[in-house]
Short mmCIF file of C-alpha atoms in Angstrom, two decimals:
data_model
loop_
_atom_site.label_atom_id
_atom_site.label_comp_id
_atom_site.label_asym_id
_atom_site.label_seq_id
_atom_site.Cartn_x
_atom_site.Cartn_y
_atom_site.Cartn_z
CA MET A 1 -14.35 39.97 -121.30
CA GLN A 2 -14.82 36.47 -122.61
CA LEU A 3 -17.00 35.53 -125.57
CA HIS A 4 -18.51 32.09 -125.78
CA ASP A 5 -20.08 30.62 -128.89
CA PHE A 6 -22.78 28.05 -128.26
CA GLN A 7 -21.05 25.66 -130.64
CA GLU A 8 -17.86 25.63 -128.56
CA SER A 9 -17.44 24.45 -124.98
CA SER A 10 -14.95 27.17 -124.00
CA ALA A 11 -14.34 30.85 -124.73
CA ILE A 12 -13.70 31.64 -128.42
CA ALA A 13 -12.21 35.08 -127.70
CA ASP A 14 -11.35 37.34 -124.86
CA GLY A 15 -10.39 40.94 -124.44
CA ILE A 16 -8.95 43.07 -121.66
CA GLY A 17 -9.57 46.77 -121.35
CA ASP A 18 -10.47 49.58 -119.02
CA SER A 19 -13.91 49.73 -120.65
CA ILE A 20 -16.31 47.36 -122.37
CA GLU A 21 -15.57 49.12 -125.66
CA ASN A 22 -11.83 48.39 -125.40
CA ALA A 23 -12.39 44.78 -124.40
CA LEU A 24 -14.89 44.32 -127.25
CA SER A 25 -12.40 45.76 -129.74
CA GLN A 26 -9.78 43.25 -128.65
CA SER A 27 -12.32 40.42 -128.84
CA ALA A 28 -13.35 41.50 -132.34
CA VAL A 29 -9.73 41.31 -133.47
CA ALA A 30 -9.44 37.79 -132.05
CA VAL A 31 -12.59 36.70 -133.91
CA GLY A 32 -11.63 38.62 -137.05
CA LYS A 33 -14.86 40.55 -137.48
CA GLU A 34 -17.08 43.18 -135.91
CA LEU A 35 -19.17 41.73 -133.13
CA PHE A 36 -22.96 41.98 -133.13
CA LEU A 37 -24.29 41.47 -129.62
CA GLY A 38 -28.00 41.42 -130.40
CA HIS A 39 -28.11 37.64 -130.10
CA VAL A 40 -26.24 37.44 -126.79
CA GLU A 41 -28.11 35.04 -124.49
CA LEU A 42 -26.13 35.53 -121.28
CA ILE A 43 -24.23 38.37 -119.64
CA ALA A 44 -22.25 37.29 -116.59
CA TYR A 45 -20.08 39.55 -114.47
CA GLU A 46 -18.40 39.68 -111.07
CA ASP A 47 -18.14 43.44 -110.50
CA PRO A 48 -21.41 44.86 -109.10
CA ALA A 49 -20.57 48.27 -110.60
CA PHE A 50 -21.76 46.81 -113.92
CA ASN A 51 -25.34 46.77 -112.57
CA ALA A 52 -25.51 50.51 -113.25
CA LYS A 53 -24.39 50.00 -116.87
CA LEU A 54 -26.94 47.39 -117.95
CA ASP A 55 -29.38 49.93 -119.38
CA ALA A 56 -26.69 51.72 -121.40
CA TRP A 57 -25.34 48.39 -122.68
CA MET A 58 -28.79 47.32 -123.83
CA GLU A 59 -29.11 50.49 -125.91
CA MET A 60 -25.52 50.75 -127.11
CA TYR A 61 -24.98 47.10 -128.05
CA ARG A 62 -28.59 46.30 -128.99
CA LEU A 63 -28.79 43.56 -126.39
CA SER A 64 -32.01 41.59 -126.41
CA PRO A 65 -34.28 42.29 -123.43
CA SER A 66 -34.58 38.50 -123.07
CA CYS A 67 -30.81 38.15 -122.53
CA ARG A 68 -30.18 36.51 -119.17
CA VAL A 69 -28.08 38.33 -116.57
CA LEU A 70 -25.95 36.40 -114.09
CA GLY A 71 -23.78 37.62 -111.25
CA LEU A 72 -20.57 35.75 -110.56
CA ALA A 73 -19.24 35.09 -107.07
CA ASP A 74 -15.84 36.57 -106.21
CA GLY A 75 -13.13 34.84 -108.21
CA GLU A 76 -15.63 32.88 -110.33
CA SER A 77 -14.99 32.65 -114.07
CA LEU A 78 -16.92 31.09 -116.93
CA GLU A 79 -13.79 30.78 -119.06
CA GLU A 80 -13.91 26.99 -119.15
CA ALA A 81 -17.61 26.62 -118.36
CA ASP A 82 -20.22 25.22 -120.72
CA THR A 83 -22.26 28.41 -121.05
CA LEU A 84 -24.96 26.68 -123.10
CA LEU A 85 -25.55 24.35 -120.16
CA ILE A 86 -25.61 27.30 -117.75
CA VAL A 87 -28.26 29.09 -119.85
CA GLU A 88 -30.34 25.91 -120.04
CA GLN A 89 -30.03 25.33 -116.27
CA LEU A 90 -31.03 28.92 -115.55
CA GLN A 91 -34.03 28.64 -117.89
CA TYR A 92 -35.11 25.37 -116.28
CA ALA A 93 -34.76 26.87 -112.79
CA GLU A 94 -36.96 29.80 -113.84
CA GLU A 95 -39.60 27.54 -115.38
CA ASN A 96 -39.78 25.37 -112.26
CA GLY A 97 -40.03 28.07 -109.62
CA CYS A 98 -36.46 27.72 -108.34
CA MET A 99 -35.30 31.08 -109.68
CA PRO A 100 -37.23 34.26 -110.54
CA GLN A 101 -37.12 35.77 -114.04
CA THR A 102 -33.53 36.73 -114.73
CA ASN A 103 -33.68 38.47 -118.07
CA LEU A 104 -32.30 41.91 -118.79
CA TYR A 105 -35.75 43.48 -119.15
CA THR A 106 -36.96 42.24 -115.74
CA ILE A 107 -33.79 43.30 -113.93
CA LEU A 108 -33.79 46.77 -115.52
CA LYS A 109 -37.50 47.20 -114.71
CA GLU A 110 -36.88 46.31 -111.06
CA LEU A 111 -33.80 48.56 -110.79
CA ALA A 112 -35.87 51.45 -112.20
CA GLY A 113 -38.65 50.84 -109.65
CA ALA A 114 -39.19 52.58 -106.31
CA SER A 115 -36.90 50.18 -104.42
CA ALA A 116 -34.04 50.63 -106.95
CA SER A 117 -33.16 46.97 -106.42
CA ALA A 118 -33.63 43.69 -108.25
CA VAL A 119 -33.29 39.96 -107.70
CA MET A 120 -30.41 38.52 -109.69
CA PRO A 121 -29.06 34.98 -109.92
CA ILE A 122 -25.53 34.39 -108.66
CA TYR A 123 -23.33 31.58 -109.97
CA SER A 124 -20.75 29.99 -107.71
CA ASN A 125 -18.98 26.63 -107.93
CA GLY A 126 -21.42 25.24 -110.49
CA ALA A 127 -24.56 26.17 -108.54
CA PHE A 128 -27.07 29.01 -108.53
CA SER A 129 -28.27 31.21 -105.75
CA ALA A 130 -29.73 34.70 -105.92
CA ALA A 131 -29.04 38.06 -104.37
CA ILE A 132 -30.75 41.38 -104.06
CA ILE A 133 -28.78 43.86 -106.15
CA ALA A 134 -28.67 47.63 -106.22
CA GLU A 135 -27.13 49.86 -108.84
CA THR A 136 -23.57 49.34 -107.62
CA GLN A 137 -23.65 46.39 -105.23
CA PHE A 138 -24.72 42.81 -104.61
CA HIS A 139 -26.36 42.35 -101.23
CA GLU A 140 -26.37 39.09 -99.31
CA ASN A 141 -27.28 35.85 -101.04
CA LEU A 142 -30.81 34.57 -100.55
CA SER A 143 -31.69 31.09 -99.31
CA ALA A 144 -33.47 28.61 -101.59
CA ASP A 145 -36.66 29.06 -99.52
CA VAL A 146 -36.57 32.84 -99.92
CA ILE A 147 -35.97 32.51 -103.67
CA ALA A 148 -38.93 30.10 -103.98
CA GLY A 149 -41.07 32.51 -101.95
CA LEU A 150 -40.14 35.40 -104.25
CA CYS A 151 -41.09 33.28 -107.26
CA TRP A 152 -44.50 32.63 -105.69
CA LEU A 153 -45.07 36.27 -104.78
CA ARG A 154 -44.01 37.56 -108.17
CA GLY A 155 -45.99 34.92 -110.03
CA ASP A 156 -42.92 34.06 -112.13
CA ALA A 157 -43.38 30.31 -111.85
CA TYR A 158 -44.72 27.99 -109.24
CA PRO A 159 -42.83 24.92 -108.08
CA SER A 160 -44.37 21.62 -109.08
CA ALA A 161 -43.72 20.10 -105.64
CA ILE A 162 -43.14 21.38 -102.12
CA THR A 163 -41.37 19.50 -99.34
CA LEU A 164 -42.07 20.67 -95.80
CA GLN A 165 -39.47 20.65 -93.03
CA ASN A 166 -41.04 17.52 -91.56
CA GLY A 167 -40.44 15.72 -94.88
CA GLU A 168 -44.01 15.76 -96.17
CA ASN A 169 -44.30 16.25 -99.94
CA TYR A 170 -47.07 18.11 -101.74
CA PHE A 171 -47.61 18.43 -105.48
CA VAL A 172 -48.88 21.77 -106.78
CA THR A 173 -51.62 21.34 -109.36
CA SER A 174 -53.02 24.86 -109.25
CA ALA A 175 -51.71 28.13 -107.81
CA SER A 176 -52.25 31.85 -108.13
CA THR A 177 -50.98 34.94 -106.42
CA GLN A 178 -52.73 38.24 -105.99
CA LEU A 179 -51.09 41.26 -104.40
CA THR A 180 -53.14 44.20 -103.24
CA ALA A 181 -52.22 47.43 -101.53
#
């Protein structure tokens, strides 16, 4: 576990353990105080088994439902990353129809639904993609077109411009989506 403070560009503490509790205890020692996680803005992890623990973490650590959740590609680490920039990029992508809502509340709501799956952003080599996740696995990554289509269908945000395969550009001034069964 690595903890990043938004005033520092790299991790301020880290902890290793066979559980989140053990890793948090080590991190608290490094910081010199008990950690309150209610203001955490981003949870990022590589192991898809953590998908099943998000609900318990929200209750146990009082995580904000607006906390963003980010999957990491195999071998990816945010140890030296500017996590403030990552949060801002993710927020901008959501607002501009490039990425669906990625907060803890939305992901937990989708995982609790009939499909027991959710759309989650994946971070790899400084770029975002998205994947369908289940309780214990990440499925294949989605293309940018599929992600934009999901944003349209879900009504999360609409892109401000669309470029067709033939190169034609269109600006979106008004859009709405209605799903019916």
